[in-house]
Short mmCIF file of C-alpha atoms in Angstrom, two decimals:
data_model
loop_
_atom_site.label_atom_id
_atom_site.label_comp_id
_atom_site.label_asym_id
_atom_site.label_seq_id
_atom_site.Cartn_x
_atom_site.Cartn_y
_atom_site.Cartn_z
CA UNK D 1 99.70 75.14 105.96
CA UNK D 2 100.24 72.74 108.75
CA UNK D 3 102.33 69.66 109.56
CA UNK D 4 103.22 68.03 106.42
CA UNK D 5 102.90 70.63 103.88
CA UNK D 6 105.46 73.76 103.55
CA UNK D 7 104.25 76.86 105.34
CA UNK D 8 102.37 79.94 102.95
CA UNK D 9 105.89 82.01 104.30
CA UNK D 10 107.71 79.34 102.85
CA UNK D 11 106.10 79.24 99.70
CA UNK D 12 105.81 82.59 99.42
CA UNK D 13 109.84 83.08 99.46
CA UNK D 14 109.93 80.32 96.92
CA UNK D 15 107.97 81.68 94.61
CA UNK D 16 110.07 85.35 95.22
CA UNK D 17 113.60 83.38 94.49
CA UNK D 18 114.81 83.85 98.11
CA UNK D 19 115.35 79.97 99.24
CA UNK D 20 118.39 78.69 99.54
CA UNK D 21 119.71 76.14 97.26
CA UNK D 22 118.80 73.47 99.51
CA UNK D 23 115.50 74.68 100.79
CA UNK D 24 114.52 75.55 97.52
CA UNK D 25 115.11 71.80 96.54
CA UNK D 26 113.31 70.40 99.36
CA UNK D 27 110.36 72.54 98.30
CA UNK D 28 110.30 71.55 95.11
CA UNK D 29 110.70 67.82 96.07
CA UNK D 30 107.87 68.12 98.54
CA UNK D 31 105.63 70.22 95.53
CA UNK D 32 106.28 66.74 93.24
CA UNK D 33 104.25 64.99 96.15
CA UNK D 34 101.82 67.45 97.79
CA UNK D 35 98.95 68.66 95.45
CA UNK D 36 98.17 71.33 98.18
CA UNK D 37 100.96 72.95 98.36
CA UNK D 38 101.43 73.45 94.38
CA UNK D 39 97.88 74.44 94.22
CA UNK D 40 99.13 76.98 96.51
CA UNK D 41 102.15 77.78 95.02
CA UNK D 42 100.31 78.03 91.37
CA UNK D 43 97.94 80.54 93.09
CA UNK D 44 100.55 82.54 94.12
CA UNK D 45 102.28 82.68 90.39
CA UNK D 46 98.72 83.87 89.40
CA UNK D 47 97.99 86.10 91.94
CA UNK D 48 101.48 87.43 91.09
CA UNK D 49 100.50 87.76 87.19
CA UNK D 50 97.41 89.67 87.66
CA UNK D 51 99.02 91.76 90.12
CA UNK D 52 101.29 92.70 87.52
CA UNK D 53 99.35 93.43 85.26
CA UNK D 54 96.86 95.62 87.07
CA UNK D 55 99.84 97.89 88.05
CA UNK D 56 103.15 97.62 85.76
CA UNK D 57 105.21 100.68 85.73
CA UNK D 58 102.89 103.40 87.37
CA UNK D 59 104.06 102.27 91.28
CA UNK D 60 108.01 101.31 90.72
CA UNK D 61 108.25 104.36 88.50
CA UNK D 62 107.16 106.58 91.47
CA UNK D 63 109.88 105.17 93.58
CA UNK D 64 112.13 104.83 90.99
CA UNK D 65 112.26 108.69 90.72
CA UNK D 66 112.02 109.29 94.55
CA UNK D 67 115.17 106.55 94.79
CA UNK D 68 117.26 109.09 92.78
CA UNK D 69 118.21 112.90 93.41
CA UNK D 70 117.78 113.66 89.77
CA UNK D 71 119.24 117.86 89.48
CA UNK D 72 117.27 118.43 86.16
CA UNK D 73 115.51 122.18 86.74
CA UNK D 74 118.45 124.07 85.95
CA UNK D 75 118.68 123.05 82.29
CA UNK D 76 115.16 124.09 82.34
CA UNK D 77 115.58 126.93 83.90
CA UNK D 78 117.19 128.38 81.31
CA UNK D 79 113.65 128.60 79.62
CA UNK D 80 112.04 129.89 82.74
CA UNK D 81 109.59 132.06 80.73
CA UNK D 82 108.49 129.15 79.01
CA UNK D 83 107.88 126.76 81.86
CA UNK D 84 104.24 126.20 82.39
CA UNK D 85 103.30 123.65 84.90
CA UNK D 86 100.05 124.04 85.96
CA UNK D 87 98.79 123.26 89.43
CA UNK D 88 95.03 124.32 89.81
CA UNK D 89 95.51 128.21 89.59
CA UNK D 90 98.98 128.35 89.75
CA UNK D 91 101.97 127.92 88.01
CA UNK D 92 104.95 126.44 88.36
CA UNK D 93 108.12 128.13 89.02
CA UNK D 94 107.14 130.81 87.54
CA UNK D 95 107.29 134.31 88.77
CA UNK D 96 104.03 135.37 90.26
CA UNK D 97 103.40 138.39 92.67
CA UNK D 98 100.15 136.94 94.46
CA UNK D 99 99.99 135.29 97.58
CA UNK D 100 97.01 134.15 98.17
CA UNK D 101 95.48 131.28 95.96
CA UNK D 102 91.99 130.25 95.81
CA UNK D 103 90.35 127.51 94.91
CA UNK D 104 86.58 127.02 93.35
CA UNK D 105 85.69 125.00 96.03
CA UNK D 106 86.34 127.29 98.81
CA UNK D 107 89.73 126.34 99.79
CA UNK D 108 92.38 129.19 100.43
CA UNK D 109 96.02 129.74 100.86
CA UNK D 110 97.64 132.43 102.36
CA UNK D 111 101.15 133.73 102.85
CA UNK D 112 102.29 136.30 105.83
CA UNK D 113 106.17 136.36 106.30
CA UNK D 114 107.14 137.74 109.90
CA UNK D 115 108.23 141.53 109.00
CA UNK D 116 110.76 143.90 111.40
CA UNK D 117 108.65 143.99 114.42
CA UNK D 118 107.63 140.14 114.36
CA UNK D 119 103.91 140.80 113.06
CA UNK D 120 103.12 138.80 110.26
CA UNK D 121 102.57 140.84 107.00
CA UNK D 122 101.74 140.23 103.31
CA UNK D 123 104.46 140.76 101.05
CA UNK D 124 103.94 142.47 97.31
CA UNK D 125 106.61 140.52 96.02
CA UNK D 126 107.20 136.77 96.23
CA UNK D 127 110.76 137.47 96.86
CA UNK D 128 112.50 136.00 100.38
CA UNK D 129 115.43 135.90 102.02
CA UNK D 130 116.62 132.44 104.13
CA UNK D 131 115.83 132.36 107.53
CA UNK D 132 112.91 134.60 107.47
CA UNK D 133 109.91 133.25 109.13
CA UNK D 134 106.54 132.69 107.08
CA UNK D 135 103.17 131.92 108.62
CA UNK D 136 100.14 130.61 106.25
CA UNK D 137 96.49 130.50 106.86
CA UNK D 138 94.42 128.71 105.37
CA UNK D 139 90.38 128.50 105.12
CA UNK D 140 88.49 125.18 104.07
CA UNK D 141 85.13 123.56 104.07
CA UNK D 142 84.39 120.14 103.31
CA UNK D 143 88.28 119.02 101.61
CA UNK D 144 89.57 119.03 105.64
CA UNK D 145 92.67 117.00 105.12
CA UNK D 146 95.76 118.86 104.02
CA UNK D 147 98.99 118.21 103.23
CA UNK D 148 101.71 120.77 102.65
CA UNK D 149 104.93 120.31 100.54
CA UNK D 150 107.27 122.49 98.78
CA UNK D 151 109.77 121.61 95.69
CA UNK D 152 112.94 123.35 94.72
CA UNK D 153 114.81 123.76 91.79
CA UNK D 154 116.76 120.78 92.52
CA UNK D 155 113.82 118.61 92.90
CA UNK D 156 114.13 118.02 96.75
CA UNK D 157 110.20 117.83 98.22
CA UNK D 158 109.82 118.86 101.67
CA UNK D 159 106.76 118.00 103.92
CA UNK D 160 105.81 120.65 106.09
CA UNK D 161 102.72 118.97 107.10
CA UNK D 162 101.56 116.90 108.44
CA UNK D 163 103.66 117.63 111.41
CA UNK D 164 104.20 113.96 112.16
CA UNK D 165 102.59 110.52 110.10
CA UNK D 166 102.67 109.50 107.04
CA UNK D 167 99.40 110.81 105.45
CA UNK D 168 97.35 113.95 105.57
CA UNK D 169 96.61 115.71 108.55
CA UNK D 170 93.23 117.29 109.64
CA UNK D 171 91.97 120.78 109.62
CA UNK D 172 89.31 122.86 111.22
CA UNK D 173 86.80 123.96 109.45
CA UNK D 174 86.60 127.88 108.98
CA UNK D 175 88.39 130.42 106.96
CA UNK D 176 91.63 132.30 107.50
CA UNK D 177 92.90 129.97 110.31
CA UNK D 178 96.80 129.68 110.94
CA UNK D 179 98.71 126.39 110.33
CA UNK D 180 100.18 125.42 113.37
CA UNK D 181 103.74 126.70 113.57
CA UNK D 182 105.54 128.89 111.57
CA UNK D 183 108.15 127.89 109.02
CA UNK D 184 111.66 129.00 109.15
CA UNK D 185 113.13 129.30 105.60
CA UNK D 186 116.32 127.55 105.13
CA UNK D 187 119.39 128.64 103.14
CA UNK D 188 118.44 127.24 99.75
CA UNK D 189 118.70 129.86 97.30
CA UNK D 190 116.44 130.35 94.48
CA UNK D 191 112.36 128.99 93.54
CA UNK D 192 110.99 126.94 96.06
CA UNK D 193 107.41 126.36 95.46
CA UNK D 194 104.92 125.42 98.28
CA UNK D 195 102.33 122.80 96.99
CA UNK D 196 98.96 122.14 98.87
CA UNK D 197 96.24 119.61 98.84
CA UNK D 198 93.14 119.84 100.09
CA UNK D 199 91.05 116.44 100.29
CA UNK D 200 88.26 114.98 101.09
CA UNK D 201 89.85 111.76 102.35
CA UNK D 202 93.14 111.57 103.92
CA UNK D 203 96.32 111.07 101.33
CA UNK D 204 99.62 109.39 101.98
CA UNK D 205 101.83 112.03 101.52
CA UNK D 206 104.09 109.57 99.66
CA UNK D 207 101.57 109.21 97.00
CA UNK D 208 101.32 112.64 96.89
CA UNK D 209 105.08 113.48 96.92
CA UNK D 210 105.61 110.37 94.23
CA UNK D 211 102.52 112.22 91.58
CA UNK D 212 104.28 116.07 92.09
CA UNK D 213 107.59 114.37 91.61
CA UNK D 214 106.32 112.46 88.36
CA UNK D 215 105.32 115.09 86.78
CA UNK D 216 108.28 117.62 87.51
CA UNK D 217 110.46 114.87 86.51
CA UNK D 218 108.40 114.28 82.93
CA UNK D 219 106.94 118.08 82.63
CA UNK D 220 103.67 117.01 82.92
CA UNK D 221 100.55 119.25 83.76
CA UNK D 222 99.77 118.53 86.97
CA UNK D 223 96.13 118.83 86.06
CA UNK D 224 96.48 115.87 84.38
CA UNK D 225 98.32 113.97 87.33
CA UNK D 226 95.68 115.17 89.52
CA UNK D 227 93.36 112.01 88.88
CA UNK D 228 95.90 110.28 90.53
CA UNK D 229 94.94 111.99 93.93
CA UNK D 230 91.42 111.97 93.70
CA UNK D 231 88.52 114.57 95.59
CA UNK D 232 91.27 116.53 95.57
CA UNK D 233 92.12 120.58 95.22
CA UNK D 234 95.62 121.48 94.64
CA UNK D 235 97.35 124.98 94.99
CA UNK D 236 100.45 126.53 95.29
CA UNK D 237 102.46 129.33 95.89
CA UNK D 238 106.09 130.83 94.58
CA UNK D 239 108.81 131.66 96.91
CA UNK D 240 111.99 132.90 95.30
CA UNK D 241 114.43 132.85 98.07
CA UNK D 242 117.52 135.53 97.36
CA UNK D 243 120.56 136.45 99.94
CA UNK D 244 119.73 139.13 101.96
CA UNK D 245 120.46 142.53 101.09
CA UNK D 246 123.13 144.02 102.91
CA UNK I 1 120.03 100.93 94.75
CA UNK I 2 119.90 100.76 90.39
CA UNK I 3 116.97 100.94 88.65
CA UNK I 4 116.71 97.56 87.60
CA UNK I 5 117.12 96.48 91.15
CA UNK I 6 113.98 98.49 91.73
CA UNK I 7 112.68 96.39 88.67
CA UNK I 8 113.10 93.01 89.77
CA UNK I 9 112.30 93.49 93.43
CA UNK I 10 108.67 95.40 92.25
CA UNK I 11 108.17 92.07 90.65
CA UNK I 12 109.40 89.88 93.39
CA UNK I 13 107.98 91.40 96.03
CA UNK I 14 105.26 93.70 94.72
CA UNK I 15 101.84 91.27 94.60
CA UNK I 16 103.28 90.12 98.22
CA UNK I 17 103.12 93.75 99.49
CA UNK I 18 99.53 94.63 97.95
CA UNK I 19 97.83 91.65 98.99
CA UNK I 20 98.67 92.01 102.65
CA UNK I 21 97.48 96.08 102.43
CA UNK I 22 94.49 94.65 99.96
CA UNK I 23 93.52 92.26 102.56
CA UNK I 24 93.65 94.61 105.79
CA UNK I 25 92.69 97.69 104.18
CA UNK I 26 89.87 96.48 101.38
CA UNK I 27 89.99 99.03 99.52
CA UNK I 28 92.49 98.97 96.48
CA UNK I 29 93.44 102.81 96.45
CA UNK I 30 93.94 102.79 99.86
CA UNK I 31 95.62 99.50 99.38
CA UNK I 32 98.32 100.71 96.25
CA UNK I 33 98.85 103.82 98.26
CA UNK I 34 99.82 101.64 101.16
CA UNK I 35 102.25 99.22 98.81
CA UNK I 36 103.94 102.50 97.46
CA UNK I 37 104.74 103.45 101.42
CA UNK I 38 106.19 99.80 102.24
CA UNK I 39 107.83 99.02 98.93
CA UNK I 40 109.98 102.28 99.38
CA UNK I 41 110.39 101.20 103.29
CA UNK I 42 111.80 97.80 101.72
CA UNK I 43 114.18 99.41 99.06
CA UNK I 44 115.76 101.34 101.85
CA UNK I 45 115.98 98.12 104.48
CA UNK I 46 116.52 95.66 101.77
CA UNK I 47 120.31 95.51 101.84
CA UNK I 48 120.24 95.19 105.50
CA UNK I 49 118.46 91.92 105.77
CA UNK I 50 121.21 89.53 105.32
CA UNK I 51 119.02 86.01 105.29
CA UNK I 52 116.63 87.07 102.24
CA UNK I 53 114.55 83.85 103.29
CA UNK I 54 113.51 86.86 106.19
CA UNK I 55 112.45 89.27 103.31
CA UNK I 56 108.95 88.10 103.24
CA UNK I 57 108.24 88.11 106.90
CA UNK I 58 109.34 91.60 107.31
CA UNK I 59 106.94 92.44 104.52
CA UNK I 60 104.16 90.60 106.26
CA UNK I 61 105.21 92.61 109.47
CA UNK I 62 105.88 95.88 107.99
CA UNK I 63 102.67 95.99 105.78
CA UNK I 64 100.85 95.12 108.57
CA UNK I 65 101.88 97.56 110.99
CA UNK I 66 101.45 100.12 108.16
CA UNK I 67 97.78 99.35 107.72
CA UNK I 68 97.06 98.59 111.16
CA UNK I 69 98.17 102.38 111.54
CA UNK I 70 96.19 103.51 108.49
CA UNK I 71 92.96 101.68 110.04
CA UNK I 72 93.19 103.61 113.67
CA UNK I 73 94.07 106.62 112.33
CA UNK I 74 91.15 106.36 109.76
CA UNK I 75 87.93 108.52 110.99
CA UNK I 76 84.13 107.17 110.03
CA UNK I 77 83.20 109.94 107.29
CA UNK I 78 80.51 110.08 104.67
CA UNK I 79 82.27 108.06 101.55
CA UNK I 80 82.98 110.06 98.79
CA UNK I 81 81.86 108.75 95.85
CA UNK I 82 84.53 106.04 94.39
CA UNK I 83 83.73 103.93 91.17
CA UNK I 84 86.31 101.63 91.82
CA UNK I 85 85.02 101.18 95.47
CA UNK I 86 81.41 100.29 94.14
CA UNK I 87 82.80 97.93 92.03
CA UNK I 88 84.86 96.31 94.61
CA UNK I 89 82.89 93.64 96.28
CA UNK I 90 85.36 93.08 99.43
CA UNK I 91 84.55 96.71 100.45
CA UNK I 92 80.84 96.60 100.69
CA UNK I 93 78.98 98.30 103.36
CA UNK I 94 78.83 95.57 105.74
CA UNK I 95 82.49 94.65 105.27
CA UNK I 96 83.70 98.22 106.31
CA UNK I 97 81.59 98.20 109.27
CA UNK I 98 82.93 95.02 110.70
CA UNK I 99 86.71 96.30 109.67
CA UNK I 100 85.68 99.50 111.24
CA UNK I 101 84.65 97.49 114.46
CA UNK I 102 87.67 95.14 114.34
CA UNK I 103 89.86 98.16 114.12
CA UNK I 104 88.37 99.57 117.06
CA UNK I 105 88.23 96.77 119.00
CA UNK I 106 91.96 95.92 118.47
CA UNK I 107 93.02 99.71 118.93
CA UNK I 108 92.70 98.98 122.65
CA UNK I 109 95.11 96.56 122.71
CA UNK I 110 98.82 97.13 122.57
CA UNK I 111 100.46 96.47 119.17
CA UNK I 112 101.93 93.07 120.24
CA UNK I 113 98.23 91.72 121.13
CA UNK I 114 96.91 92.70 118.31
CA UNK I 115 99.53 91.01 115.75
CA UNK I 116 99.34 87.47 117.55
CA UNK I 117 95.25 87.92 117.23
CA UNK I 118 95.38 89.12 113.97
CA UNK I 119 97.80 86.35 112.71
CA UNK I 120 96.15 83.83 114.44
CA UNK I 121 92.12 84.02 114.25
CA UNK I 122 92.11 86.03 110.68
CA UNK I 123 95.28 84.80 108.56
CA UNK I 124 95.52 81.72 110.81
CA UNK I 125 98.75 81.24 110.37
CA UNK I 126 100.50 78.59 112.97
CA UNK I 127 102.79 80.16 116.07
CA UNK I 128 106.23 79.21 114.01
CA UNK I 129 105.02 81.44 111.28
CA UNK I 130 103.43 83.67 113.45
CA UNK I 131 107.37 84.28 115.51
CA UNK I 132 109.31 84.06 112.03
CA UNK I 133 106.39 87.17 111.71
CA UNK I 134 106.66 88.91 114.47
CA UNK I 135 109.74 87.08 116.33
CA UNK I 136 107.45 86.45 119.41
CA UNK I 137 107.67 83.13 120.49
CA UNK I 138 105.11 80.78 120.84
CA UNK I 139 104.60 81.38 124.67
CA UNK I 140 104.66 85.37 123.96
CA UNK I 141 102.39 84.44 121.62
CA UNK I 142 99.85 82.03 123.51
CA UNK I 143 100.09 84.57 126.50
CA UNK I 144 99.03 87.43 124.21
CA UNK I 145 95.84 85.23 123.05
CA UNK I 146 95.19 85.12 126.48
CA UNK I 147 95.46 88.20 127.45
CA UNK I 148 93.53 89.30 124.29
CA UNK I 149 90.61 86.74 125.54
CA UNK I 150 89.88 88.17 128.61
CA UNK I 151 90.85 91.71 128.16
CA UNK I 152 88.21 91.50 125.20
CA UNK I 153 84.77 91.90 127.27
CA UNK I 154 85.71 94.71 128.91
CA UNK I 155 86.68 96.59 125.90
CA UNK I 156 83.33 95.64 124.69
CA UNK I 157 81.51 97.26 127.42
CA UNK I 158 83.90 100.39 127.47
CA UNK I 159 83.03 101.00 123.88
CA UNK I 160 79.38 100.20 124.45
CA UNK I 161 79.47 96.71 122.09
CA UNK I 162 77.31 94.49 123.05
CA UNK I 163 78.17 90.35 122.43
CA UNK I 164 75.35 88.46 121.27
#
């Protein structure tokens, strides 16, 4: 929109309520004269309708849960035997001795926690102490791009990778390959569980972290969440962190 | 920030958000992930901007640079099959390949470059939109045009396009 008429930024702040009382009047004094710009401007409102209904609730509900630090596991907790969550093969928060997880289209995870001498060994038991050092592997075919996550009891999500960015990162092809790094486990104390997704395409990991939080938040399967990230595998593995043994 | 502050800024702001990542990206997954990242970037810088007649020019900036980031970091791969991409007309073959080219084209330019051309030759917005944007002003922005003009045949050659 040039010389006469109001500029699209212009309109577009009217339309979202941000003017100020006076600019806001001289807009709508110039829309009483100027059939382009309230063409434009009634675009906008329509655009703005359709939008809204297309996506209501789904989005803002997302970051509506990520917005608060909502400490609801402990009252379910108390019915730990009867928590089922399911993720793929595994399940949530629930006490499982495997650490390895594979998936039907090839995709593995697996769990090696630095033992006395520094070599990295399986452990029998899912049970870990902070500050140990874990190492996974991983092997993949055609679902490269992975992102790596973890929730606790608390319902704090941590992204272990990518490393850096905002969406997936990309993997070599092969089997039993290490992820870069190892992780250091911090002094949280109690069920952490490490959530991975395997794609096809490369995920924002705040979609992804905004679907697992969802359906912690309202129980759901995560089966059922899953469409939500599509071409995509999802595993995970149960830490239950404990103080160290003296 | 309360939920219903959420609430009403989804609705203010939302359709502003997804038409700029709808627009660069074409594709409306990609697109609603992309609205998801910057709406939660915009609940967290919200308070901060003071003059909310600035509100909609950071989105345009901020969605932008998102995308723009999405699009150079995206790799050619064989398309998995997508209903809803089929069915979207804006993201047919022929319009990926020339978003595919555009994005490579611009990748070789710095950031700044690549927001005046953008603004200018595919939004065409004018250079007082363009700084209330990007806050370059309109020299930055005529000198990055230039600069973008004759830079642009030898990032042709270097990545073997040929100008008809």
């Amino acid at each position: 929109m040039k010389s006469n008429h109001c500029d699209r930024l212009k309109l577009l702040s009217f339309v979202a309520g941000d003017l100020t009382k006076p600019d806001e009047t001289a807009v709508i004094s110039h829309l009483q004269t100027c059939t382009a710009c309230t063409a434009y401007v009634q675009s906008i409102r329509e655009e703005r309708r359709c939008f809204l209904d297309e996506y209501p609730e789904a989005v803002i509900a997302d970051v509506r849960q990520k917005n608060d630090h909502i400490v609801f596991w402990r009252p379910l907790l108390t019915l730990a035997a009867s928590i089922v969550l399911a993720i793929g093969a595994g399940v949530f928060f629930i006490d499982r001795t495997p650490d390895t997880t594979h998936l039907k289209g090839g995709e593995e995870l697996r769990l090696f926690v630095n033992d006395s001498t520094g070599f990295p060994a399986v452990r029998p038991s899912s049970v870990f102490s902070p500050g140990e050092r874990i190492q996974f592997t991983y092997s993949c075919g055609t679902r490269r791009y992975f992102i790596l996550t973890s929730i606790d009891e608390t319902g704090r999500i941590s992204t272990y990778y990518p490393l850096m960015g905002d969406s997936s990162m990309v993997l070599e092809t092969g089997a039993n390959l290490p992820l870069p790094n190892s992780i250091i486990l911090d002094s949280y104390i109690g069920k952490e569980l490490f959530i991975a997704v395997f794609s096809a395409r490369p995920l924002q990991v705040a979609a992804v972290i905004a679907v697992i939080r969802r359906a912690f938040t309202q129980g759901e399967d995560l089966r059922t969440a899953i469409p939500e990230i599509k071409n995509a595998a999802i595993t995970s593995i149960l830490l239950v962190k404990k103080e160290r043994q003296r | 920030m309360s939920t219903s502050e959420i609430d009403r800024l989804y609705r203010m702001y939302g359709f502003i958000i997804y038409g700029r990542c709808i627009r660069i990206l074409g594709n409306r997954d990609e697109a609603r992930d992309a609205m998801q990242v910057v709406f939660m970037k915009l609940i967290q810088a919200y308070s901060g901007i003071v003059d909310k007649e600035k509100v909609v020019p950071w989105i345009f900036r901020t969605a932008q640079n998102h995308c723009f980031n999405l699009l150079r970091e995206r790799k050619r791969m064989t398309e998995t099959v997508d209903a809803d991409a089929i069915a979207d007309r804006s993201n047919s073959k022929d319009a990926c390949a020339h978003r595919d080219l555009i994005a490579r084209v611009m990748h070789q330019f710095g950031e700044k470059i690549t927001d005046a051309v953008y603004l200018t030759y595919v939004e065409e917005f004018d250079q007082q939109e363009i700084k209330r944007i990007t806050g370059q002003s309109p020299a930055t922005i005529r000198r990055n045009l230039k600069r973008f003009r004759e830079g642009l045949p030898g990032v042709l050659k270097r990545l073997g396009i040929h100008e008809k």
